[in-house]
XYZ file of N, CA and C in Angstrom:
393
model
N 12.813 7.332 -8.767
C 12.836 6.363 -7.693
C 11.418 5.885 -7.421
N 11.329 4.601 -7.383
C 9.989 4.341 -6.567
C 9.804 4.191 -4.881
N 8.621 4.205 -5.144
C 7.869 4.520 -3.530
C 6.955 3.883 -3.541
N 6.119 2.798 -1.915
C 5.228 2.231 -1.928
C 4.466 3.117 -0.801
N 2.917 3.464 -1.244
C 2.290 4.095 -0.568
C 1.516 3.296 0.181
N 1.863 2.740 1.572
C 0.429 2.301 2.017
C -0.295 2.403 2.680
N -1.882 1.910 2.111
C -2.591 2.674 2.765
C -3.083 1.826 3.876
N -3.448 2.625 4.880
C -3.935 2.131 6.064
C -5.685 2.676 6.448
N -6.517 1.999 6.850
C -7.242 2.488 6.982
C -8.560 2.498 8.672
N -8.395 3.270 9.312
C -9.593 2.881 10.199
C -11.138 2.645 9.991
N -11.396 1.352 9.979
C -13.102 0.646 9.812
C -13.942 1.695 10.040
N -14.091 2.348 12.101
C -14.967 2.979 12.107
C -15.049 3.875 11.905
N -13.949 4.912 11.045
C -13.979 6.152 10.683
C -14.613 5.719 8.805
N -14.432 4.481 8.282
C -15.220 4.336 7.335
C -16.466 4.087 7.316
N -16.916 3.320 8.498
C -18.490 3.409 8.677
C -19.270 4.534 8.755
N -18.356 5.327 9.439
C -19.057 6.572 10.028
C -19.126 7.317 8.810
N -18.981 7.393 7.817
C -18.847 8.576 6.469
C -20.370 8.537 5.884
N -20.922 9.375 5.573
C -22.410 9.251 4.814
C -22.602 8.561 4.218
N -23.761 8.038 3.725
C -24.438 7.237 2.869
C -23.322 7.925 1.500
N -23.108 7.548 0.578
C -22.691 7.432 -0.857
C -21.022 8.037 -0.739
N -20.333 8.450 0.395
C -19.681 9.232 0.617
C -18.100 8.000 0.377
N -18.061 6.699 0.874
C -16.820 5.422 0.235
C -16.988 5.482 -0.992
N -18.141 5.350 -1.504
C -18.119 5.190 -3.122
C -17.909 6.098 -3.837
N -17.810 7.801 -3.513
C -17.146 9.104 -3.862
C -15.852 8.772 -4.108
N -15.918 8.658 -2.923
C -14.120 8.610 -2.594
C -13.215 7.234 -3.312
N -13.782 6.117 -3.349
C -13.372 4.988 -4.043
C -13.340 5.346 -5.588
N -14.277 6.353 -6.174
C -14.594 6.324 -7.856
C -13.266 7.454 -7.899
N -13.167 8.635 -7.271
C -11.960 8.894 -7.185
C -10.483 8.583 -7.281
N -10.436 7.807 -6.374
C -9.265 7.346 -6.205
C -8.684 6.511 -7.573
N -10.161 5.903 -7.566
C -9.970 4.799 -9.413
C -9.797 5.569 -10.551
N -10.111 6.667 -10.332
C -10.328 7.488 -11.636
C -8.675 8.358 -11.593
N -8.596 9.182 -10.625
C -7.276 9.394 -10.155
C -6.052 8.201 -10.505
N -5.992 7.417 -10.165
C -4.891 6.388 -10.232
C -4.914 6.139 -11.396
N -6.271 5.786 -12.162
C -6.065 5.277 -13.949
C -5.354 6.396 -14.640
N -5.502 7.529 -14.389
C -5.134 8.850 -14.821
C -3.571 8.770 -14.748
N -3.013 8.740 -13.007
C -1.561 8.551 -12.893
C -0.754 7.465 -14.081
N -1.542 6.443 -13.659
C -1.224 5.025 -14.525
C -0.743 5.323 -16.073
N -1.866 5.803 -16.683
C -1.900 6.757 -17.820
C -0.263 7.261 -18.119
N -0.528 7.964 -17.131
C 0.692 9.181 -16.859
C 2.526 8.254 -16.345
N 2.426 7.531 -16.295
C 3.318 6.548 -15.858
C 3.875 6.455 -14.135
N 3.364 7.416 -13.685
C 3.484 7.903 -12.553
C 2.805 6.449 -11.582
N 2.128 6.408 -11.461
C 1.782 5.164 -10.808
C 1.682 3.910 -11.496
N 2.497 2.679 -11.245
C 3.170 1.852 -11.765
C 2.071 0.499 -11.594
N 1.396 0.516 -10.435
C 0.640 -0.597 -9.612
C -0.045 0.072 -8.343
N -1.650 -0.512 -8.618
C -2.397 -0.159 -7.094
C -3.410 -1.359 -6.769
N -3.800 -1.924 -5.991
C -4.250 -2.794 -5.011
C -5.135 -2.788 -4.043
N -6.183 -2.945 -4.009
C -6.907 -2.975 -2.621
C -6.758 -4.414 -2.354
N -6.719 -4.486 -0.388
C -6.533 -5.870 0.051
C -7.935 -6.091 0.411
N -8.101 -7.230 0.712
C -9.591 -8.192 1.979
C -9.512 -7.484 3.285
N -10.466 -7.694 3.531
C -10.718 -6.745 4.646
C -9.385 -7.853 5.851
N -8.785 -6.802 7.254
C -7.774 -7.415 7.835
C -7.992 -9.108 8.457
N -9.581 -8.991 9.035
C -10.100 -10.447 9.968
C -9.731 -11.757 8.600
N -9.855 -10.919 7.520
C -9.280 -12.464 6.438
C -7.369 -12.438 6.220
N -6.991 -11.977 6.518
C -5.730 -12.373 6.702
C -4.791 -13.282 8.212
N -3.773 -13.457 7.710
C -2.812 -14.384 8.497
C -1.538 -14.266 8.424
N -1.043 -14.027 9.984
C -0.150 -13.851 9.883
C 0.841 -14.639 10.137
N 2.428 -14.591 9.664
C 3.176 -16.260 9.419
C 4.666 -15.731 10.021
N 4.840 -16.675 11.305
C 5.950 -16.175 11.733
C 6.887 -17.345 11.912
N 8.366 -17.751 11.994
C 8.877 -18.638 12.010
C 10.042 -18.075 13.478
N 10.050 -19.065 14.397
C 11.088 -18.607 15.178
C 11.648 -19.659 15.893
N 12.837 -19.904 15.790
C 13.822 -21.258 16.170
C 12.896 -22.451 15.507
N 13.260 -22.212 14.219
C 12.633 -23.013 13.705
C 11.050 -23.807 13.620
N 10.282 -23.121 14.545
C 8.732 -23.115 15.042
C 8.084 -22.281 13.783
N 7.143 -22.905 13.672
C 6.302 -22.108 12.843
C 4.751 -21.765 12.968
N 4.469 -20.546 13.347
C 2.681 -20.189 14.019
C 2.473 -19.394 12.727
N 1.033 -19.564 12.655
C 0.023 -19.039 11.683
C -0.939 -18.388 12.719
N -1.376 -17.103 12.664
C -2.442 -16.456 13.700
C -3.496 -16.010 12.783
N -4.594 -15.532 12.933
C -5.332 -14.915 12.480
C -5.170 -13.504 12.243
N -5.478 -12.821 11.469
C -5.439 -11.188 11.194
C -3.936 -10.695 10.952
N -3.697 -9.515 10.992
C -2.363 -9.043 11.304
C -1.702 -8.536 12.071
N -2.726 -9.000 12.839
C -1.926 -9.241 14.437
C -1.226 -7.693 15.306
N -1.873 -6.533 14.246
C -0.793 -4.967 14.691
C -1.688 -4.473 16.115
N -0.884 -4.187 16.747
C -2.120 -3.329 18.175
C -1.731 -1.861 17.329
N -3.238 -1.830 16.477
C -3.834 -0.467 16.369
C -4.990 -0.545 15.418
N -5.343 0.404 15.547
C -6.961 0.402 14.813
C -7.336 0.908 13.837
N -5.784 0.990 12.567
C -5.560 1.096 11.353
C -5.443 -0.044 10.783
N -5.596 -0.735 9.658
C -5.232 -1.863 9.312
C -4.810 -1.135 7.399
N -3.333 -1.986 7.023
C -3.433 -2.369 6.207
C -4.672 -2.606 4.966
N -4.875 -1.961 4.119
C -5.809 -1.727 3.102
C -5.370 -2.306 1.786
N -4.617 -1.471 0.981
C -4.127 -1.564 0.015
C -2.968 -0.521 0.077
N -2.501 -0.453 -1.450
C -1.200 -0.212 -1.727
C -1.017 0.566 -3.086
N -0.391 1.798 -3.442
C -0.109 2.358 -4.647
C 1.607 2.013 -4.858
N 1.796 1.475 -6.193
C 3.054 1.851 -5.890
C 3.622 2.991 -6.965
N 4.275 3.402 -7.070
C 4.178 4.821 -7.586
C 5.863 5.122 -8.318
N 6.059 6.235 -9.015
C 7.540 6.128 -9.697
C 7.214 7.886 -9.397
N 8.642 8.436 -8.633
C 8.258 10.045 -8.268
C 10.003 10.520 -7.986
N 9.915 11.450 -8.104
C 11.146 12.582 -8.567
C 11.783 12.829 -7.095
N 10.968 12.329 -5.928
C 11.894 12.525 -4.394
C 10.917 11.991 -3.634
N 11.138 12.481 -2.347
C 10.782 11.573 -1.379
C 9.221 12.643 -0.949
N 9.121 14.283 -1.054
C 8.182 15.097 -1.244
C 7.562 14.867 -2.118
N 7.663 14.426 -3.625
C 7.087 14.397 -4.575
C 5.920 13.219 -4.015
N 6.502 12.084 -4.151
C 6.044 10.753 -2.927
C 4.382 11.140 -2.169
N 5.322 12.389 -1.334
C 4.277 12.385 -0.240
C 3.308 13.766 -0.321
N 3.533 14.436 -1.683
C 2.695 14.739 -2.316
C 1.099 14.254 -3.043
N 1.915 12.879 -3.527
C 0.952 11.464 -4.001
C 0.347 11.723 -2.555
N 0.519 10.745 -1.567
C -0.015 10.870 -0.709
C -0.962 11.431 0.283
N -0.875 12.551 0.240
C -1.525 13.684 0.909
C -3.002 14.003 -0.327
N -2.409 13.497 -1.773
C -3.934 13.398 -2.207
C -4.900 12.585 -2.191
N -4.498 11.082 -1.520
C -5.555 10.045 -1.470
C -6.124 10.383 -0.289
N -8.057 9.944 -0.733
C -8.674 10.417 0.025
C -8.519 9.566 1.791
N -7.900 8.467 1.333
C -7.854 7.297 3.194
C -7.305 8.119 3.632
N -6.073 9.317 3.115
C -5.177 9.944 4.672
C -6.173 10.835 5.337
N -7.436 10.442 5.049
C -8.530 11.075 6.037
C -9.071 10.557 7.060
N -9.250 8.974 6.907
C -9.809 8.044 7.116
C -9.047 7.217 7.939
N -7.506 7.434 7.900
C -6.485 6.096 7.619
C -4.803 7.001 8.224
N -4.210 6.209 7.302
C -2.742 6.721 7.684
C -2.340 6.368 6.010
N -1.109 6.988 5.257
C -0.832 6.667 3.928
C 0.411 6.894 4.424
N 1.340 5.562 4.555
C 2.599 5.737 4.852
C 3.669 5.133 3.344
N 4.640 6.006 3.495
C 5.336 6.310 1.839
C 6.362 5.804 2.428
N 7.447 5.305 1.471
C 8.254 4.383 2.019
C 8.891 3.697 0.387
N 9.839 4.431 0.649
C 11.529 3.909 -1.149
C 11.307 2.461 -1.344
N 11.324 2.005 -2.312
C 11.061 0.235 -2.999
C 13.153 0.030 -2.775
N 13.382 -0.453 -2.213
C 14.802 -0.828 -2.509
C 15.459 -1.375 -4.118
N 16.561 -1.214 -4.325
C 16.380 -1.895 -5.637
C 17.238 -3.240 -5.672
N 16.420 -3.841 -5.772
C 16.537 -5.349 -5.336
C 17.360 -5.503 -6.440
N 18.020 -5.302 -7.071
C 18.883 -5.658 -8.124
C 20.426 -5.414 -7.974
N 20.144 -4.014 -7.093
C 21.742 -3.520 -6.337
C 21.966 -4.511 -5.952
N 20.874 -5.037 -4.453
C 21.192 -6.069 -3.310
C 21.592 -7.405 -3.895
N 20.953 -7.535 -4.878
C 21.702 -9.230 -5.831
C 23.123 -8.705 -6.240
N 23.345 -8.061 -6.595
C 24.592 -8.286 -7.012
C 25.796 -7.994 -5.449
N 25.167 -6.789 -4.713
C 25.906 -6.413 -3.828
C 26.181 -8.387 -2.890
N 24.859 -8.895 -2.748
C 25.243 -10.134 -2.069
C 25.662 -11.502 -2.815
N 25.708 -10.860 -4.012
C 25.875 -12.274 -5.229
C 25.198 -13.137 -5.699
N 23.841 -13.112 -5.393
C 22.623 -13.142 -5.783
C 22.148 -13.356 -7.301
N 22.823 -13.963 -8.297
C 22.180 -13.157 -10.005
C 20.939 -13.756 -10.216
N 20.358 -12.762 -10.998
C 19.076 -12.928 -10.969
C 19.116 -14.455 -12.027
N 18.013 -14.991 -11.868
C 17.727 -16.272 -12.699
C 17.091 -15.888 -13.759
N 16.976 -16.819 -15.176
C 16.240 -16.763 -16.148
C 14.861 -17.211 -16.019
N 14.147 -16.382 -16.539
C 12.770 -16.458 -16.208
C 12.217 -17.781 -16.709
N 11.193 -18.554 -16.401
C 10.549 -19.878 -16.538
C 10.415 -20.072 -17.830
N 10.465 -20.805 -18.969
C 9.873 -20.614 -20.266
C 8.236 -20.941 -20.070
């Protein structure tokens, strides 16, 4: 089953880390994940822009607002993302508990649906891809 890990991270608990101490932890994580990748275990990983460059897009009765940031009241933001292929929902949050942000951050794990059930369950078939 897959699982999307994401990561969340607090700014000033990253400022606050020693001199060379993000770039430890970043060569890690890269080196770690190429390894998983390797291993087939991790499928796709991602770092985002920092949150002040994002936007958020909401549509309601037909209105449509664009805001700045992502708009969450808390002082984690959205980072990036592993997505990962694992044997349960522990296995998952095993992954998890080894990246170094759940120090820093929050690493919330969370099942990929399989969007392929839901097409057929709603009648949905998938289309042929673009030539």
């Amino acid at each position: 089953m897959q699982y999307l890990l994401l990561v969340y991270v607090d700014d000033s608990m990253i400022e606050a880390l020693p001199d060379g101490e993000y770039d430890r932890r970043m060569r890690h994580c890269l080196e770690r994940a190429d390894a998983l990748q390797d291993e087939g275990t991790v499928l796709g990983f991602q770092q985002l822009e920092p949150a002040p460059t994002a936007k958020s897009v909401r549509r309601r009765a037909g209105k449509v607002t664009v805001v700045d940031g992502p708009f969450a009241e808390t002082k984690e933001m959205l980072a990036g993302f592993n997505l990962v292929e694992a044997d349960s929902l522990e296995d998952a949050i095993r992954m998890a508990e080894e990246l170094p942000w759940a120090e820093t951050g929050c690493i919330e794990v969370r099942a990929v649906r399989n969007v392929d059930a839901v097409r057929a369950r709603v009648g949905a078939p998938r289309r042929p891809a673009a030539a």
